[in-house]
Coordinates of C-alpha atoms in Angstrom, one line a residue:
Chain A
M15 CA 31.1 -66.1 -27.6
A16 CA 29.3 -63.7 -25.2
T17 CA 31.4 -61.2 -23.5
P18 CA 31.3 -61.4 -19.7
Y19 CA 29.9 -58.2 -18.2
S20 CA 29.4 -56.7 -14.8
R21 CA 26.0 -55.8 -13.6
R22 CA 25.2 -53.5 -10.7
P23 CA 23.1 -55.2 -8.1
R24 CA 19.7 -53.8 -7.3
A25 CA 19.9 -51.3 -4.5
P26 CA 18.1 -52.1 -1.2
G27 CA 14.5 -51.0 -1.0
I28 CA 15.1 -48.5 1.7
Y29 CA 17.9 -46.9 -0.3
R30 CA 15.7 -46.7 -3.4
A31 CA 12.9 -45.2 -1.3
A32 CA 15.2 -42.5 0.1
R33 CA 16.6 -41.8 -3.4
A34 CA 13.1 -41.5 -4.8
L35 CA 12.0 -39.0 -2.1
R36 CA 15.1 -36.9 -2.9
R37 CA 14.4 -36.9 -6.6
L38 CA 10.7 -36.1 -6.0
G39 CA 11.7 -33.1 -3.9
L40 CA 14.1 -31.9 -6.6
I41 CA 11.5 -32.4 -9.3
S42 CA 8.9 -30.5 -7.3
F43 CA 11.3 -27.6 -6.8
V44 CA 12.1 -27.4 -10.5
L45 CA 8.4 -27.5 -11.4
I46 CA 7.6 -24.7 -8.9
V47 CA 10.4 -22.5 -10.2
V48 CA 9.3 -23.0 -13.8
F49 CA 5.7 -22.3 -12.8
V50 CA 6.7 -19.1 -11.0
A51 CA 8.6 -18.0 -14.0
V52 CA 5.5 -18.6 -16.2
V53 CA 3.4 -16.6 -13.7
A54 CA 5.9 -13.7 -13.6
Y55 CA 6.0 -13.6 -17.4
S56 CA 2.2 -13.7 -17.6
A57 CA 1.9 -10.9 -15.0
V58 CA 4.1 -8.7 -17.2
Q59 CA 1.8 -9.3 -20.1
V60 CA -1.2 -8.3 -18.1
V61 CA 0.5 -5.1 -17.0
R62 CA 1.4 -4.3 -20.6
S63 CA -2.2 -4.8 -21.7
T64 CA -3.0 -1.7 -19.5
P65 CA -6.2 -2.4 -17.7
H66 CA -8.3 0.7 -17.7
I67 CA -11.5 2.4 -16.7
D68 CA -13.6 3.4 -19.6
S69 CA -15.3 6.8 -19.7
S70 CA -17.6 7.4 -16.8
A71 CA -20.9 9.3 -16.6
V72 CA -22.6 11.1 -13.7
T73 CA -26.4 11.3 -13.8
M74 CA -29.3 12.0 -11.4
E75 CA -31.1 8.8 -10.7
P76 CA -34.8 8.2 -10.1
N77 CA -33.9 6.8 -6.7
G78 CA -32.7 10.3 -5.6
T79 CA -29.0 9.7 -5.9
F80 CA -26.2 10.6 -8.2
G81 CA -25.3 7.6 -10.3
I82 CA -21.7 7.2 -11.4
T83 CA -21.4 4.5 -14.1
A84 CA -18.3 3.2 -15.7
S85 CA -16.7 0.0 -16.8
F86 CA -13.3 -1.5 -16.1
T87 CA -11.7 -3.5 -18.9
L88 CA -9.3 -6.2 -17.9
S89 CA -7.4 -8.2 -20.5
N90 CA -5.5 -11.3 -19.5
P91 CA -3.0 -12.2 -22.3
G92 CA -1.0 -14.3 -19.9
L93 CA -0.9 -18.0 -19.5
V94 CA -2.6 -18.3 -16.1
P95 CA -6.1 -17.2 -15.0
I96 CA -7.0 -14.2 -12.9
Q97 CA -9.4 -15.5 -10.3
S98 CA -11.9 -13.9 -8.0
F99 CA -11.2 -10.4 -9.4
G100 CA -13.3 -7.7 -7.8
L101 CA -13.3 -4.0 -7.2
Q102 CA -14.3 -2.3 -3.9
F103 CA -15.1 1.4 -3.6
R104 CA -15.4 3.7 -0.6
I105 CA -16.0 7.4 -1.1
L106 CA -15.9 10.0 1.7
N107 CA -17.3 13.5 1.4
S108 CA -15.6 16.6 2.6
S109 CA -17.1 16.0 6.1
G110 CA -15.5 12.6 6.3
D111 CA -18.8 10.8 6.0
A112 CA -18.7 7.6 4.0
I113 CA -21.2 8.1 1.2
V114 CA -20.4 5.0 -0.9
A115 CA -19.2 1.6 0.2
S116 CA -19.8 -1.0 -2.5
G117 CA -18.1 -3.3 -4.9
T118 CA -18.3 -5.5 -7.9
D119 CA -19.1 -9.2 -8.0
P120 CA -16.0 -11.3 -8.3
L121 CA -15.2 -12.8 -11.6
T122 CA -12.6 -15.0 -13.3
V123 CA -10.7 -13.9 -16.4
P124 CA -9.3 -17.1 -18.1
A125 CA -5.8 -17.1 -19.6
G126 CA -6.0 -15.4 -23.0
G127 CA -9.4 -13.9 -22.2
S128 CA -10.8 -10.5 -21.5
D129 CA -13.7 -9.1 -19.5
I130 CA -15.5 -5.9 -18.7
V131 CA -16.5 -5.2 -15.2
P132 CA -19.5 -2.9 -14.9
I133 CA -19.3 -0.2 -12.2
A134 CA -22.3 1.5 -10.8
L135 CA -22.0 3.8 -7.8
F136 CA -24.9 5.7 -6.2
L137 CA -24.0 8.7 -4.2
P138 CA -26.7 10.1 -1.8
L139 CA -27.4 13.7 -2.4
T140 CA -26.8 14.6 1.2
A141 CA -24.8 13.0 4.0
G142 CA -24.1 14.6 7.4
E143 CA -23.7 18.3 6.9
S144 CA -22.7 18.1 3.4
S145 CA -24.8 18.2 0.2
L146 CA -23.5 17.2 -3.1
L147 CA -26.3 19.2 -4.7
V148 CA -25.1 22.6 -3.6
Q149 CA -21.5 22.2 -2.3
N150 CA -18.4 21.9 -4.5
Q151 CA -16.0 19.7 -2.6
Y152 CA -13.3 17.1 -2.8
L153 CA -14.4 13.5 -2.5
H154 CA -11.9 11.0 -1.1
W155 CA -11.9 7.9 -3.2
D156 CA -10.5 4.6 -1.9
V157 CA -10.5 1.9 -4.5
W158 CA -9.3 -1.7 -4.0
G159 CA -8.8 -4.4 -6.6
N160 CA -8.3 -7.9 -5.4
A161 CA -7.5 -11.1 -7.2
T162 CA -5.8 -14.4 -7.1
Y163 CA -3.3 -14.7 -9.8
G164 CA -1.8 -17.9 -11.1
Y165 CA -3.6 -19.9 -8.4
L166 CA -0.9 -19.0 -5.8
F167 CA -0.6 -15.3 -5.4
A168 CA -3.1 -13.0 -3.7
V169 CA -2.7 -9.7 -5.4
S170 CA -4.3 -6.5 -4.1
I171 CA -3.9 -3.0 -5.4
S172 CA -5.3 0.1 -3.6
V173 CA -5.6 3.6 -5.0
D174 CA -6.3 6.6 -2.8
S175 CA -7.2 9.9 -4.5
N176 CA -9.1 13.1 -4.0
R177 CA -11.3 14.1 -6.8
S178 CA -13.2 17.4 -7.1
W179 CA -17.0 17.3 -7.2
G180 CA -18.9 20.0 -9.0
A181 CA -22.3 20.7 -7.5
P182 CA -25.2 21.1 -10.0
F183 CA -26.6 23.9 -7.9
S184 CA -23.4 25.4 -6.5
D185 CA -23.9 28.6 -4.5
L186 CA -27.7 28.1 -4.6
N187 CA -29.6 31.2 -3.5
V188 CA -33.3 31.7 -3.5
S189 CA -34.3 35.1 -2.1
V190 CA -37.6 37.0 -1.6
G191 CA -37.7 40.7 -2.3
P192 CA -40.0 43.3 -0.6
P193 CA -43.7 42.7 -1.4
A194 CA -45.7 45.2 -3.3
L195 CA -49.4 45.6 -4.1
M196 CA -50.1 45.1 -7.8
G197 CA -53.6 45.1 -9.1
G198 CA -55.0 44.2 -5.7
T199 CA -52.6 41.3 -5.2
V200 CA -49.6 41.2 -3.0
V201 CA -46.6 40.1 -5.1
A202 CA -42.9 39.8 -4.2
P203 CA -40.0 39.1 -6.5
V204 CA -38.3 35.8 -6.0
T205 CA -34.8 35.5 -7.3
L206 CA -33.0 32.1 -8.0
S207 CA -29.3 32.0 -8.7
F208 CA -26.7 29.2 -8.8
V209 CA -23.9 27.9 -10.9
D210 CA -24.1 24.5 -12.5
Q211 CA -20.6 23.2 -11.7
A212 CA -21.6 19.6 -12.4
S213 CA -20.5 17.6 -15.4
F214 CA -24.1 17.5 -16.7
A215 CA -26.7 20.1 -17.5
D216 CA -29.6 21.1 -15.3
D217 CA -32.5 20.5 -17.6
G218 CA -35.7 20.4 -15.7
Q219 CA -37.9 22.5 -13.5
L220 CA -37.3 24.0 -10.1
T221 CA -40.3 24.6 -7.9
F222 CA -40.3 26.5 -4.7
Q223 CA -42.6 27.4 -1.8
V224 CA -42.3 30.4 0.5
V225 CA -43.0 29.1 4.0
P226 CA -43.5 31.7 6.7
P227 CA -42.7 31.0 10.4
S228 CA -46.4 30.4 10.9
G229 CA -46.2 27.2 8.9
A230 CA -48.5 27.0 5.8
P231 CA -46.9 28.0 2.5
C232 CA -48.1 31.4 1.3
A233 CA -46.5 31.5 -2.1
S234 CA -45.1 29.2 -4.7
G235 CA -43.7 29.2 -8.2
S236 CA -41.4 27.5 -10.5
F237 CA -38.4 28.2 -12.8
A238 CA -37.8 26.3 -16.0
L239 CA -34.1 25.4 -16.2
D240 CA -31.9 24.6 -19.1
V241 CA -28.5 25.4 -17.7
A242 CA -25.4 24.0 -19.4
S243 CA -22.6 22.4 -17.4
G244 CA -20.4 25.1 -16.0
S245 CA -22.9 28.0 -16.6
P246 CA -24.3 30.4 -14.1
Y247 CA -28.0 31.0 -13.8
S248 CA -30.0 33.8 -12.4
S249 CA -33.6 34.7 -12.8
T250 CA -36.3 36.7 -11.0
Q251 CA -40.1 36.4 -11.2
D252 CA -42.9 38.1 -9.3
V253 CA -44.9 35.6 -7.2
P254 CA -48.3 36.3 -5.7
F255 CA -48.5 36.0 -2.0
T256 CA -51.6 35.2 0.1
P257 CA -52.9 38.2 1.9
G258 CA -51.4 38.8 5.3
C259 CA -48.4 36.6 4.7
N260 CA -45.2 37.8 6.4
P261 CA -42.3 35.5 5.2
S262 CA -39.6 37.1 7.4
G263 CA -37.9 34.5 9.5
G264 CA -39.4 31.7 7.4
E265 CA -37.7 29.7 4.7
I266 CA -38.0 28.8 1.0
T267 CA -38.2 25.2 0.2
A268 CA -37.4 24.1 -3.4
Q269 CA -37.4 20.9 -5.4
Y270 CA -35.6 20.1 -8.7
I271 CA -37.7 18.0 -11.0
E272 CA -36.1 16.2 -13.9
G273 CA -37.6 13.3 -15.9
G274 CA -40.3 12.7 -13.3
T275 CA -37.8 12.6 -10.4
E276 CA -38.2 15.2 -7.7
I277 CA -35.1 16.1 -5.7
P278 CA -35.4 18.3 -2.7
L279 CA -32.9 21.1 -2.4
P280 CA -31.6 22.5 0.9
P281 CA -34.1 25.1 2.3
Q282 CA -33.1 28.7 2.2
R283 CA -33.6 30.9 5.2
I284 CA -35.5 34.2 4.7
P285 CA -34.0 37.0 6.8
Chain B
M10 CA 38.0 -44.8 2.5
S11 CA 37.5 -47.5 0.0
G12 CA 36.5 -51.1 0.0
A13 CA 35.5 -54.0 -2.2
P14 CA 33.6 -56.6 -0.3
P15 CA 34.1 -60.0 -1.9
S16 CA 31.5 -60.8 -4.5
P17 CA 29.3 -63.8 -4.0
G18 CA 30.9 -66.6 -5.8
G19 CA 29.3 -68.3 -8.6
G20 CA 30.1 -70.6 -11.5
A21 CA 32.1 -69.5 -14.5
A22 CA 29.0 -68.7 -16.4
A23 CA 27.6 -66.5 -13.6
V24 CA 27.7 -62.8 -13.9
P25 CA 29.5 -61.3 -10.9
P26 CA 27.6 -58.2 -9.5
V27 CA 29.6 -55.1 -8.9
T28 CA 29.5 -54.4 -5.2
G29 CA 32.7 -52.5 -4.7
Y30 CA 32.9 -48.8 -3.9
A31 CA 35.4 -46.1 -4.0
V32 CA 34.9 -43.2 -1.6
P33 CA 36.7 -40.0 -2.6
S34 CA 39.3 -38.8 -0.2
L35 CA 38.4 -36.2 2.4
G36 CA 40.3 -33.5 0.3
W37 CA 38.2 -34.3 -2.8
R38 CA 35.0 -34.2 -0.8
I39 CA 35.9 -30.8 0.7
L40 CA 36.7 -29.5 -2.8
A41 CA 33.4 -30.9 -4.1
A42 CA 31.5 -29.3 -1.2
A43 CA 33.2 -26.0 -1.9
L44 CA 32.1 -26.1 -5.5
L45 CA 28.6 -27.2 -4.4
I46 CA 28.0 -24.3 -2.1
I47 CA 28.7 -21.7 -4.8
P48 CA 25.3 -22.0 -6.5
L49 CA 23.7 -22.4 -3.1
V50 CA 25.2 -19.2 -1.8
I51 CA 23.9 -17.4 -5.0
L52 CA 20.4 -19.0 -4.7
L53 CA 19.9 -18.7 -0.9
I54 CA 21.8 -15.5 -0.1
G55 CA 23.0 -13.6 -3.2
I56 CA 19.8 -13.3 -5.1
P57 CA 17.4 -12.6 -2.2
V58 CA 19.7 -10.1 -0.6
A59 CA 20.3 -8.4 -4.0
I60 CA 16.6 -8.1 -4.7
L61 CA 15.7 -6.8 -1.2
T62 CA 18.6 -4.4 -1.2
Y63 CA 17.6 -3.0 -4.6
L64 CA 14.0 -2.6 -3.4
S65 CA 15.0 -1.0 -0.1
A66 CA 17.0 1.5 -2.0
H67 CA 13.9 2.4 -4.0
G68 CA 11.7 2.9 -0.9
I69 CA 10.0 -0.5 -0.9
P70 CA 10.4 -2.1 2.6
P71 CA 11.5 -5.7 2.5
P72 CA 9.1 -8.2 4.1
I73 CA 12.0 -9.8 6.0
S74 CA 15.2 -8.6 7.5
I75 CA 18.2 -8.9 5.2
S76 CA 20.4 -10.0 8.0
V77 CA 18.0 -12.8 8.9
I78 CA 18.2 -14.1 5.3
E79 CA 22.0 -13.9 5.3
F80 CA 22.2 -15.8 8.6
A81 CA 19.6 -18.5 7.7
G82 CA 21.0 -18.9 4.2
A83 CA 24.6 -19.3 5.6
A84 CA 23.4 -21.9 8.1
I85 CA 21.8 -24.0 5.3
V86 CA 24.8 -23.7 3.0
A87 CA 27.1 -24.8 5.9
L88 CA 24.9 -27.8 6.6
V89 CA 24.8 -28.8 3.0
A90 CA 28.6 -28.6 2.8
V91 CA 29.1 -30.6 5.9
R92 CA 26.5 -33.2 4.7
H93 CA 28.4 -33.6 1.5
I94 CA 31.7 -34.0 3.2
L95 CA 30.3 -36.5 5.7
R96 CA 28.2 -38.3 3.1
P97 CA 30.1 -41.7 3.5
T98 CA 29.5 -41.7 7.2
A99 CA 26.5 -42.5 9.4
A100 CA 26.1 -38.8 10.0
L101 CA 24.5 -38.4 6.6
G102 CA 21.0 -39.2 7.7
P103 CA 20.9 -36.8 10.7
L104 CA 22.6 -34.1 8.6
A105 CA 20.1 -34.5 5.8
I106 CA 17.3 -34.1 8.4
A107 CA 19.0 -31.1 9.9
T108 CA 19.5 -29.4 6.6
S109 CA 16.0 -29.9 5.5
T110 CA 14.6 -28.8 8.8
A111 CA 16.8 -25.6 8.6
T112 CA 15.4 -25.1 5.0
I113 CA 11.8 -25.4 6.3
V114 CA 12.6 -22.9 9.1
Y115 CA 14.2 -20.6 6.5
L116 CA 11.0 -20.8 4.4
Y117 CA 8.8 -20.4 7.5
L118 CA 10.5 -17.0 8.1
F119 CA 9.0 -15.9 4.8
L120 CA 5.6 -17.5 5.6
V121 CA 5.1 -15.6 8.9
D122 CA 4.3 -12.4 7.0
A123 CA 3.8 -13.7 3.5
T124 CA 2.3 -10.5 2.2
W125 CA 4.6 -8.0 0.6
R126 CA 3.2 -4.4 0.7
I127 CA 4.7 -2.1 -1.9
P128 CA 3.7 1.5 -1.7
I129 CA 4.4 3.5 -4.8
P130 CA 5.6 6.9 -3.4
G131 CA 3.6 10.0 -4.4
S132 CA 1.0 8.1 -6.4
G133 CA -1.5 7.1 -3.8
V134 CA -1.2 3.6 -5.2
S135 CA -0.2 0.6 -3.0
L136 CA 0.3 -2.9 -4.2
S137 CA 0.4 -6.0 -2.0
L138 CA 1.4 -9.5 -3.0
G139 CA 0.5 -12.5 -0.9
Y140 CA 2.8 -15.5 -1.5
G141 CA 2.0 -17.8 1.3
A142 CA 0.8 -20.6 -1.0
L143 CA 4.1 -20.4 -2.9
V144 CA 6.1 -20.8 0.3
L145 CA 4.0 -23.7 1.4
L146 CA 4.6 -25.4 -2.0
L147 CA 8.4 -24.8 -1.7
M148 CA 8.3 -26.6 1.6
I149 CA 7.3 -29.9 -0.2
G150 CA 10.9 -30.5 -1.3
P151 CA 12.5 -30.2 2.2
A152 CA 9.7 -32.2 3.7
L153 CA 10.4 -35.0 1.3
A154 CA 14.1 -34.6 2.0
I155 CA 13.4 -35.1 5.7
G156 CA 11.7 -38.4 4.9
A157 CA 14.7 -39.4 2.8
G158 CA 17.1 -38.5 5.6
L159 CA 15.0 -40.6 8.0
L160 CA 15.2 -43.6 5.6
T161 CA 19.0 -43.1 5.3
L162 CA 19.3 -42.9 9.0
I163 CA 17.4 -46.2 9.4
E164 CA 19.4 -47.8 6.7
D165 CA 22.7 -46.7 8.2
V166 CA 21.7 -48.0 11.7
G167 CA 20.4 -51.3 10.4
S168 CA 23.0 -52.0 7.7
P169 CA 26.1 -49.8 8.1
K170 CA 27.8 -49.0 4.8
E171 CA 25.1 -50.8 2.8
R172 CA 24.5 -47.8 0.7
L173 CA 28.2 -47.0 -0.1
P174 CA 28.4 -49.2 -3.3
F175 CA 25.5 -47.2 -4.6
D176 CA 26.6 -43.8 -3.5
Y177 CA 30.1 -44.3 -4.6
P178 CA 30.2 -47.1 -7.2
A179 CA 33.7 -48.3 -8.0

């Protein structure tokens, strides 16, 4: 014989709807908490993977700039993607002029993936009153990294720093000595001196012209350079002058030529 | 408060549905509410205040005033406790709406400036974390609860005590 049993009647529809909404809210809250925990765990894994900038190099570019090239390695061992990751750079020279404002294209690093962000910055040789060719100085770097992490979190990190810049022709000086008559030709000693404070060697040719106040150059010459990074350079050579040239009050213009690229140097006044 | 409305009659072979209910006494409900608010106090006040106090002590400014969190958290906890105590009454619906609205306001306080800026002293490094999307997601639960409160209010107005056998089955 079947045992009589009690059954609970079906709850009214409006009651069940209210209960369903409450349960849905609770479930959503629990899911969000679990997801945030996963994101936090993943973020720790990313930090532990130590994102880093690989060795950088500074070169003189054919477009008449200093090129700084490097790469940024970003590993994502976490469980959520890094989206729209990009780097922005702004560099100010010692005069406060912005000489670089550029950035990398945004990219996405999937969970468990890794990517290398190429960095290429081109610094103009001169900006305002400041020349990177001849003036050692501190450059102010502002670097921002932006990304969306775990679909929900907008993460931004900024780094401000001052970095020393060593000029490849630091303390550049080109001077003209007193002219003298030698074998029927007027010659004058021209002395070039500087210190290569850059991280790269000066390996090229420096040409110069002596320009008197009257205008047209009346002497020219060149120095072959092979100056190691951190080394001083000083050399003098006798240069023939056109008859009647008086360079006093004029200037010496000079160009550095390396690999087919001609880079003008700041003119030097002749007393 | 208790009651057991008569079951609809039926033949000897019919299965009688259980429609009775047993509402706990006011004392029990107060005790249950007191136990309920313990985790809420920890979740809404204790943990946020502890985190922000720790970070403030380490030179990281909190994105929101600690006293605001304490006040808003206490208001929500109080509403939850009152809602639990008055659950058998027609006040449940309005209290559920009020509690959820207060929770949304609490979350909105975080949403107003949902970017946390964390300077790392002496390093020139500054980190910022935008969590607006998270706060918006967290608002889903209270928004659904407002809907539930509205339905409960409608049910209590239309059919008073209809839900008691299901909230407090005998």
